[in-house]
PDB file of C-alpha atoms in Angstrom:
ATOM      1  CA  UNK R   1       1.636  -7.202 -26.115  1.00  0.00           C
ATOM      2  CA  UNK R   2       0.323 -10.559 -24.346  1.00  0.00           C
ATOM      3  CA  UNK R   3       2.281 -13.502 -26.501  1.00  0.00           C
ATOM      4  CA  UNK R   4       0.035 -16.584 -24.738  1.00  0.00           C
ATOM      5  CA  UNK R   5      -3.345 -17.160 -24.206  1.00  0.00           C
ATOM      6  CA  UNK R   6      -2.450 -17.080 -19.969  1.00  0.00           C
ATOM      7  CA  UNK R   7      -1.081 -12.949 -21.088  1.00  0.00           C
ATOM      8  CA  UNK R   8      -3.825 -12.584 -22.433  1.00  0.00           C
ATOM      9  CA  UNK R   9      -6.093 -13.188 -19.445  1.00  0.00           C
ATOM     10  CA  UNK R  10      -3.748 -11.611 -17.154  1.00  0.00           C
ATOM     11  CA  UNK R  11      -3.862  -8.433 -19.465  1.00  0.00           C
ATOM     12  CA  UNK R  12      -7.614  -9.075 -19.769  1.00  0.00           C
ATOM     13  CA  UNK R  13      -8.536  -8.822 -15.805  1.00  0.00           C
ATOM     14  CA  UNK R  14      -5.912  -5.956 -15.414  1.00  0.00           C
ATOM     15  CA  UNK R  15      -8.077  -3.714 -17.528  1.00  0.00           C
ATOM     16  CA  UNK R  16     -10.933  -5.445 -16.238  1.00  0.00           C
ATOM     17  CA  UNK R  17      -9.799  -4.167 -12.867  1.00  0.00           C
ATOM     18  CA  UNK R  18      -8.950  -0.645 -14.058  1.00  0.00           C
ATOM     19  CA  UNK R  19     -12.304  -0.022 -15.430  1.00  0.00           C
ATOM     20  CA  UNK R  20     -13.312  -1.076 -11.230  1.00  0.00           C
ATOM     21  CA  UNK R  21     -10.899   0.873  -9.708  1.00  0.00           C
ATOM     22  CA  UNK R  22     -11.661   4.321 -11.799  1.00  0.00           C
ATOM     23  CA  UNK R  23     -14.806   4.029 -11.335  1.00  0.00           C
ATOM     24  CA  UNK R  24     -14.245   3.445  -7.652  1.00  0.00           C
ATOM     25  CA  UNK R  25     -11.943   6.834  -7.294  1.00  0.00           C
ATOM     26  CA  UNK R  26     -14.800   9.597  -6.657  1.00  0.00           C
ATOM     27  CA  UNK R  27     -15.992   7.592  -4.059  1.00  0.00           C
ATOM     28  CA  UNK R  28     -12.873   7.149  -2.703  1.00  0.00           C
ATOM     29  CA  UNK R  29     -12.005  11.040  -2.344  1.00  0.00           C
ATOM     30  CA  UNK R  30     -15.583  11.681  -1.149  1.00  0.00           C
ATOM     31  CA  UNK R  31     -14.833   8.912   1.642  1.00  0.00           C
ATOM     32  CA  UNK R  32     -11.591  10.930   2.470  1.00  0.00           C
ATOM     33  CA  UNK R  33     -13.310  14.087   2.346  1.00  0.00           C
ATOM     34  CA  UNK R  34     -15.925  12.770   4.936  1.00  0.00           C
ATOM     35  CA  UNK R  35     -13.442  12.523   7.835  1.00  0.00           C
ATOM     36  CA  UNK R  36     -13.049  16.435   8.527  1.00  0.00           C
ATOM     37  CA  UNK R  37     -16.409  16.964   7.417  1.00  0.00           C
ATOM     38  CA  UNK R  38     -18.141  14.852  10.424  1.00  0.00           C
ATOM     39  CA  UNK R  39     -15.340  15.153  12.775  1.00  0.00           C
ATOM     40  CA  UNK R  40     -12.953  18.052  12.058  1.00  0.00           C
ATOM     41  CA  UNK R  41      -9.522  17.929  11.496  1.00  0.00           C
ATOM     42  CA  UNK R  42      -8.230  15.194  13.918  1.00  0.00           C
ATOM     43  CA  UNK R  43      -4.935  16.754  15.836  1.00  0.00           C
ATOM     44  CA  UNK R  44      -1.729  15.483  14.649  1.00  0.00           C
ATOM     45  CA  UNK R  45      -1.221  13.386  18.227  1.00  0.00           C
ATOM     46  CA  UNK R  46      -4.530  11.868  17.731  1.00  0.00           C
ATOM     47  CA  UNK R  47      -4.447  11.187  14.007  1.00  0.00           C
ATOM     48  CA  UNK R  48      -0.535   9.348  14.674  1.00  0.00           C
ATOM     49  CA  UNK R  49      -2.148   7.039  17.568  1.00  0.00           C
ATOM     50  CA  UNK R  50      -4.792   5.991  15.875  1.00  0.00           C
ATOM     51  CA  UNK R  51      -2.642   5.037  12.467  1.00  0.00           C
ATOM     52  CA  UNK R  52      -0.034   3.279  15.001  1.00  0.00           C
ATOM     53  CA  UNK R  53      -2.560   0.865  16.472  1.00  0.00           C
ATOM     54  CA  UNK R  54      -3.128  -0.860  12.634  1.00  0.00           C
ATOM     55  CA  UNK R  55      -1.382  -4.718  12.618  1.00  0.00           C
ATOM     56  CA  UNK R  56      -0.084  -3.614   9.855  1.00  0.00           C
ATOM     57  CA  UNK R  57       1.387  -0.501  10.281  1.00  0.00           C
ATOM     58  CA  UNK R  58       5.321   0.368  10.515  1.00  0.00           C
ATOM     59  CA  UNK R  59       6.652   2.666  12.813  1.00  0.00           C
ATOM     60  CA  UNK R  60       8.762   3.719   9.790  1.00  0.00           C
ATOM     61  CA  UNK R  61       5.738   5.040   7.811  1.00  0.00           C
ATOM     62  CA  UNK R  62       3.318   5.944   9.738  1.00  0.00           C
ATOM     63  CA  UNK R  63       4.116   9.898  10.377  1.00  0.00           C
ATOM     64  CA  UNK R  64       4.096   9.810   6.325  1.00  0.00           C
ATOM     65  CA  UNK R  65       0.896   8.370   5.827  1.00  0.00           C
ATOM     66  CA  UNK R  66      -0.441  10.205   8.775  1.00  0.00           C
ATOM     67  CA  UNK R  67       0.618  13.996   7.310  1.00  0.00           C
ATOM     68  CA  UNK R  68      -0.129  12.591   3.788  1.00  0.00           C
ATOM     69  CA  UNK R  69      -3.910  12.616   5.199  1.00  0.00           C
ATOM     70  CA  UNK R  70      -3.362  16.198   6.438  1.00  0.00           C
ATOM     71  CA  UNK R  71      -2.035  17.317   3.104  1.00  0.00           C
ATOM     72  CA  UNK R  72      -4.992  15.783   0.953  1.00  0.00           C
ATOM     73  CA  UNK R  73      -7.559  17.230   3.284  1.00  0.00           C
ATOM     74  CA  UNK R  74      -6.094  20.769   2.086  1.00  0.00           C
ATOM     75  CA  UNK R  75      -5.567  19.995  -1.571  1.00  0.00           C
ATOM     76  CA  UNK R  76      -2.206  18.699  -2.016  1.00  0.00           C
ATOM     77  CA  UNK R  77      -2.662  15.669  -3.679  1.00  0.00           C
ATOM     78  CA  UNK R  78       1.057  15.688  -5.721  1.00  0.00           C
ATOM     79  CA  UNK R  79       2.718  15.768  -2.233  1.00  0.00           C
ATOM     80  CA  UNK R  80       0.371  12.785  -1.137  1.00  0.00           C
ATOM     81  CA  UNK R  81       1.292  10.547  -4.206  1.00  0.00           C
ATOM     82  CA  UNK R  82       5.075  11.890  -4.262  1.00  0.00           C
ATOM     83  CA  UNK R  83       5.524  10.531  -0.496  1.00  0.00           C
ATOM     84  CA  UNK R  84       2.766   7.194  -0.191  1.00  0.00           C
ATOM     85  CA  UNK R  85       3.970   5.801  -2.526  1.00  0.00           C
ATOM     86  CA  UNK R  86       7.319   4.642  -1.407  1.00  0.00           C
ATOM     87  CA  UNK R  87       5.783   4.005   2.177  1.00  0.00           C
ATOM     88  CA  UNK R  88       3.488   1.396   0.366  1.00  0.00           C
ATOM     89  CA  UNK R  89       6.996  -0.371  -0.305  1.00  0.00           C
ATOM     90  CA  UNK R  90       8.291  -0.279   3.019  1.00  0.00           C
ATOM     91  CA  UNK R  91       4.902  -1.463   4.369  1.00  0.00           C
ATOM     92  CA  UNK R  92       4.914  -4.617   1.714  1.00  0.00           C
ATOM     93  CA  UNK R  93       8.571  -4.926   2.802  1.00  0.00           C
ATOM     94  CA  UNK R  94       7.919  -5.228   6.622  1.00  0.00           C
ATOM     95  CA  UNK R  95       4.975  -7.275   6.211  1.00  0.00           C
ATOM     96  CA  UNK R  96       7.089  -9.603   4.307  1.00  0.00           C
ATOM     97  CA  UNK R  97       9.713  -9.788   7.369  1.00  0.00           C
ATOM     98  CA  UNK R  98       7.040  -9.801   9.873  1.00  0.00           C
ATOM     99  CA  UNK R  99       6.332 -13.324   8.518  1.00  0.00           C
ATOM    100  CA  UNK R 100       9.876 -14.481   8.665  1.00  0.00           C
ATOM    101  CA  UNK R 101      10.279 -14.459   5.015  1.00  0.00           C
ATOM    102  CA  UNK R 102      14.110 -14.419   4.354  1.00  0.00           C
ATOM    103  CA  UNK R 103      14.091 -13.271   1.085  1.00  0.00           C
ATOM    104  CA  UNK R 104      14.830  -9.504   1.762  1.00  0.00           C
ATOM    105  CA  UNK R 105      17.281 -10.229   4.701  1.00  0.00           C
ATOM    106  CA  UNK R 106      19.160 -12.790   2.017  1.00  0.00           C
ATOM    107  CA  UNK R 107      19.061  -9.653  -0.834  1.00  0.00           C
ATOM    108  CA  UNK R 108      20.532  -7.290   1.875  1.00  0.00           C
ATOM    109  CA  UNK R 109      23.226  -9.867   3.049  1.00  0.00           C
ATOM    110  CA  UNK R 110      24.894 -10.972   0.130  1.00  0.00           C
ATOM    111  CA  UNK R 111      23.780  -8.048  -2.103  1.00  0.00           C
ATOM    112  CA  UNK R 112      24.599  -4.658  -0.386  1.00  0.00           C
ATOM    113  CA  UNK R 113      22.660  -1.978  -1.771  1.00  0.00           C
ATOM    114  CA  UNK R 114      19.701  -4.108  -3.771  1.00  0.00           C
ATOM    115  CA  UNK R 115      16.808  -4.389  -3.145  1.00  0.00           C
ATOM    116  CA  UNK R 116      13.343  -7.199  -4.320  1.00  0.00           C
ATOM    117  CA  UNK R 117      11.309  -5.673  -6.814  1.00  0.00           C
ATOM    118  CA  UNK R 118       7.856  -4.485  -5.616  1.00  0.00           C
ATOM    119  CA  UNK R 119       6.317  -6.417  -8.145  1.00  0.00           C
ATOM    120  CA  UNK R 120       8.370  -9.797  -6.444  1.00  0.00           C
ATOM    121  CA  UNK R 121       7.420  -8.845  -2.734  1.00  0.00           C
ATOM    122  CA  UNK R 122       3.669  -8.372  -4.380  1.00  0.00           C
ATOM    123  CA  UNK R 123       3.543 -11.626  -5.773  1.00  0.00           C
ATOM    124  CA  UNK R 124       5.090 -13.158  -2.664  1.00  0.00           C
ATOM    125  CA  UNK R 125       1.826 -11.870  -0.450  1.00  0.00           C
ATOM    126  CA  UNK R 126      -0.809 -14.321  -1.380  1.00  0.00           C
ATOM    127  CA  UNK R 127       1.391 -17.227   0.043  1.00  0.00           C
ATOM    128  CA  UNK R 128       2.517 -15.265   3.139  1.00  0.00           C
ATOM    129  CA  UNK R 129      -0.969 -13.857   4.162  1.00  0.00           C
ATOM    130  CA  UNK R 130      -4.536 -14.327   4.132  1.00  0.00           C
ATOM    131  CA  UNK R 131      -4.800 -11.830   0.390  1.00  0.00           C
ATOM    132  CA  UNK R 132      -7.352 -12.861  -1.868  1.00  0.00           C
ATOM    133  CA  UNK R 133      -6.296 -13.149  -5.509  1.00  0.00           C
ATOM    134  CA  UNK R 134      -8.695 -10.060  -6.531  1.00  0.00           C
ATOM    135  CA  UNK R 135      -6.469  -7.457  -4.075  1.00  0.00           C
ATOM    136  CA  UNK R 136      -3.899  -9.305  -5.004  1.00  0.00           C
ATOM    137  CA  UNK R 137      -4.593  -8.190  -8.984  1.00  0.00           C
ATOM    138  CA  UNK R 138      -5.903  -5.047  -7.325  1.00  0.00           C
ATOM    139  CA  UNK R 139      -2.054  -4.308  -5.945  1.00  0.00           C
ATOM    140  CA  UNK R 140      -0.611  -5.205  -8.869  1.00  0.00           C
ATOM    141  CA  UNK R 141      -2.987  -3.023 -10.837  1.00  0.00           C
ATOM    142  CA  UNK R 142      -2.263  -0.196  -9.101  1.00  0.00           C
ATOM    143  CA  UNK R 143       1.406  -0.114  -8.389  1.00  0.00           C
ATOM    144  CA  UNK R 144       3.254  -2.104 -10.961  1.00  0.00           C
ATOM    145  CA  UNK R 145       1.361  -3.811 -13.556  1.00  0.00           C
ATOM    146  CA  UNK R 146       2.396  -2.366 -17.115  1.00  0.00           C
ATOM    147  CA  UNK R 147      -1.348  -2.908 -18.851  1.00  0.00           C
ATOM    148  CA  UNK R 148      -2.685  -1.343 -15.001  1.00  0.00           C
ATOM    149  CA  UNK R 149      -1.944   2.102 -13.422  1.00  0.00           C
ATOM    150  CA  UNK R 150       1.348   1.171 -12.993  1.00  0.00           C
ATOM    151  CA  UNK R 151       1.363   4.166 -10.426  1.00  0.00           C
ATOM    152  CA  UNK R 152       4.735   3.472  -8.940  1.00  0.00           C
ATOM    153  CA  UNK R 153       6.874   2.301 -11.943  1.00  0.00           C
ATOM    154  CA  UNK R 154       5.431   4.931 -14.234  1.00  0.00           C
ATOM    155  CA  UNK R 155       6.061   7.807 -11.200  1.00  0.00           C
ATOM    156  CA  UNK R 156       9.678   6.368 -10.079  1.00  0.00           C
ATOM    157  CA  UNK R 157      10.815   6.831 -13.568  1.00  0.00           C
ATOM    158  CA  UNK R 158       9.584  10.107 -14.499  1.00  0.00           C
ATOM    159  CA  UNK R 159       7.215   9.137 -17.023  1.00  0.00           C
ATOM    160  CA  UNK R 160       4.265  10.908 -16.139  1.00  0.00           C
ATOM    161  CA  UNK R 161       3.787  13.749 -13.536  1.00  0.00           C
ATOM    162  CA  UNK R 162       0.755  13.193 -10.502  1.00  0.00           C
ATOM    163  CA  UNK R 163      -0.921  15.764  -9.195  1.00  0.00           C
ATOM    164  CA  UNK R 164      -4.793  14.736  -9.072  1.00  0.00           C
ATOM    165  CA  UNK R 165      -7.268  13.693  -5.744  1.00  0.00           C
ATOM    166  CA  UNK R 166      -8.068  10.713  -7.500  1.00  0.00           C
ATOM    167  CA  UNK R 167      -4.510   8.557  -7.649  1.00  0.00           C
ATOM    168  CA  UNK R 168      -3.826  10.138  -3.744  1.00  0.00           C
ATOM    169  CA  UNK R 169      -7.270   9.133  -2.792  1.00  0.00           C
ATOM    170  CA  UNK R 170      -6.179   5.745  -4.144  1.00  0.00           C
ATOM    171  CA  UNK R 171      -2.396   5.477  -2.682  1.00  0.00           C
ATOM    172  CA  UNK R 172      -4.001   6.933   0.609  1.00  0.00           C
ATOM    173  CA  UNK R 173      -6.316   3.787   0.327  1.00  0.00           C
ATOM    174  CA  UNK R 174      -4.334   1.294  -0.832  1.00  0.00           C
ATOM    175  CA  UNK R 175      -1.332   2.214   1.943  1.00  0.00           C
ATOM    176  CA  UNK R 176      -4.332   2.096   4.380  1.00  0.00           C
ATOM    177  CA  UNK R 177      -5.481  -1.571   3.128  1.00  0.00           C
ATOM    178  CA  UNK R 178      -1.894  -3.113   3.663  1.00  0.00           C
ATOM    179  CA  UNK R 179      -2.255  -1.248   7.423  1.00  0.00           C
ATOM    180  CA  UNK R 180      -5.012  -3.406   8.236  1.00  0.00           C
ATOM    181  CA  UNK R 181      -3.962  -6.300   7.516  1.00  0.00           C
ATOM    182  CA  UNK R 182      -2.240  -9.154  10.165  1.00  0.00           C
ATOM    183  CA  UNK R 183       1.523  -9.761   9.785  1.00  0.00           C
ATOM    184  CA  UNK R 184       1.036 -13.600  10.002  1.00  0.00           C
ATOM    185  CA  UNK R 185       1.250 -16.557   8.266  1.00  0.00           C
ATOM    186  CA  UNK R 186      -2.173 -18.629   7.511  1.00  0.00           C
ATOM    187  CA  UNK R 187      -3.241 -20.560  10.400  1.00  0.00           C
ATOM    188  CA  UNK R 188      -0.954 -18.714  12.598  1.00  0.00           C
ATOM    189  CA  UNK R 189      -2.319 -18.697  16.155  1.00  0.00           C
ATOM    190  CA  UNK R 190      -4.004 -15.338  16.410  1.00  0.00           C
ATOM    191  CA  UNK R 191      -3.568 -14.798  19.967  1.00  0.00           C
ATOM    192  CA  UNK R 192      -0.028 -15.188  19.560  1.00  0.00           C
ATOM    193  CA  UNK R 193       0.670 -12.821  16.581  1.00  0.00           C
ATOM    194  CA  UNK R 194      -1.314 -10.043  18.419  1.00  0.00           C
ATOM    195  CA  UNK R 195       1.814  -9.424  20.806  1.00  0.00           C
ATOM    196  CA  UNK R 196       3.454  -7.383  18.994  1.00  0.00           C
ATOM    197  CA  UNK R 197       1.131  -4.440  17.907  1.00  0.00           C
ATOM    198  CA  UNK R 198       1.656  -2.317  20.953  1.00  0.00           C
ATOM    199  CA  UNK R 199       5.353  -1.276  20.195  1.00  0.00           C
ATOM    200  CA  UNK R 200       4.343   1.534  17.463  1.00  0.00           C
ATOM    201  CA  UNK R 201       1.952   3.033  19.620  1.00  0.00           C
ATOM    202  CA  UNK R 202       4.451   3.695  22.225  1.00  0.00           C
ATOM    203  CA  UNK R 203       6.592   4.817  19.807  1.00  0.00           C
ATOM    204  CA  UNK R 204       3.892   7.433  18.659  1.00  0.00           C
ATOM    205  CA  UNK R 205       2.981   8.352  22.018  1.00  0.00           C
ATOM    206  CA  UNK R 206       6.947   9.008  22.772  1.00  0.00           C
ATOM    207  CA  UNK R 207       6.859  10.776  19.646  1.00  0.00           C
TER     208      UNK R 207
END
């Protein structure tokens, strides 16, 4: 239970933002639904290409995000959750280093084995990107906030089992939303950030 008034805000706009988010989850599988509906079932090749090209993309997620499309499009939404969900922490993680933040490098140095929370790296976003504070509440609804969703902690720790479109709609989406966004610092020269975006799609084309 929130002890101080600021709690009590923070716990306010958290389910606040849950009330949002549900209601923004038929939608969301609808949207999902649309792609193969309008266009067919994009080949794997294609589909992998297309993900790799995102600034914010990693090279070491983007096969799982792309077959975690594939298996929602045919009704397995448990294996979508069961597999997103740790590629949204590796793509908070590299957006972090893309930016030169040291904290992860310092936590792998001296502590072997450890790793920052996802709720730390979360909070470390806003000052390391161009993140609003509403997706920045959004984020923490969804992945880690114990009044939100909560998706990850309450999934990594066995509490409750996932199996429906509507929470893979939303990890799809929310993996997807971290994708697009820059790996630079604000006021970063944008020309000069933009250099390295190629090297995944090679990798996916060699792939």
């Amino acid at each position: 239970e929130p002890q101080t008034p600021e709690d009590r805000l923070d716990y306010d706009l958290t389910h606040f933002e849950v009330n949002i988010i549900g209601g923004m989850l038929r939608p969301l599988i609808s949207a999902l639904h649309a792609i193969p509906e309008r266009f067919g079932l994009p080949m794997t090749q294609e589909l992998l290409e297309f993900l790799a090209i995102w600034p914010g993309m990693s090279r070491s997620v983007v096969h799982t995000i792309c077959f975690a499309l594939q298996r929602f499009w045919v009704g397995d939404s448990e294996g979508v959750i069961y597999t997103v969900l740790p590629a949204i922490e590796t793509l908070v993680r590299n957006l972090i280093l893309n930016v030169n933040h040291g904290m992860y490098r310092l936590q792998q140095t001296h502590a072997p084995g450890q790793y920052p929370g996802l709720g730390a790296m979360i909070d470390l976003l806003p000052d390391l990107l161009d993140i609003g504070p509403s997706w920045h509440r959004a984020l923490k609804t969804i992945l880690t906030h114990p009044a939100g969703f909560n998706l990850r902690n309450r999934l990594s720790h066995g509490i409750d089992q996932y199996a429906d479109p509507g929470n893979a709609a939303l990890v799809i989406h929310t993996a997807l939303w971290l994708a697009s966004l820059k790996p630079q610092q604000r006021g970063e020269n944008r020309s000069e950030a933009d250099g390295a975006d190629g090297a995944i799609v090679d990798d996916a084309e060699a792939g």
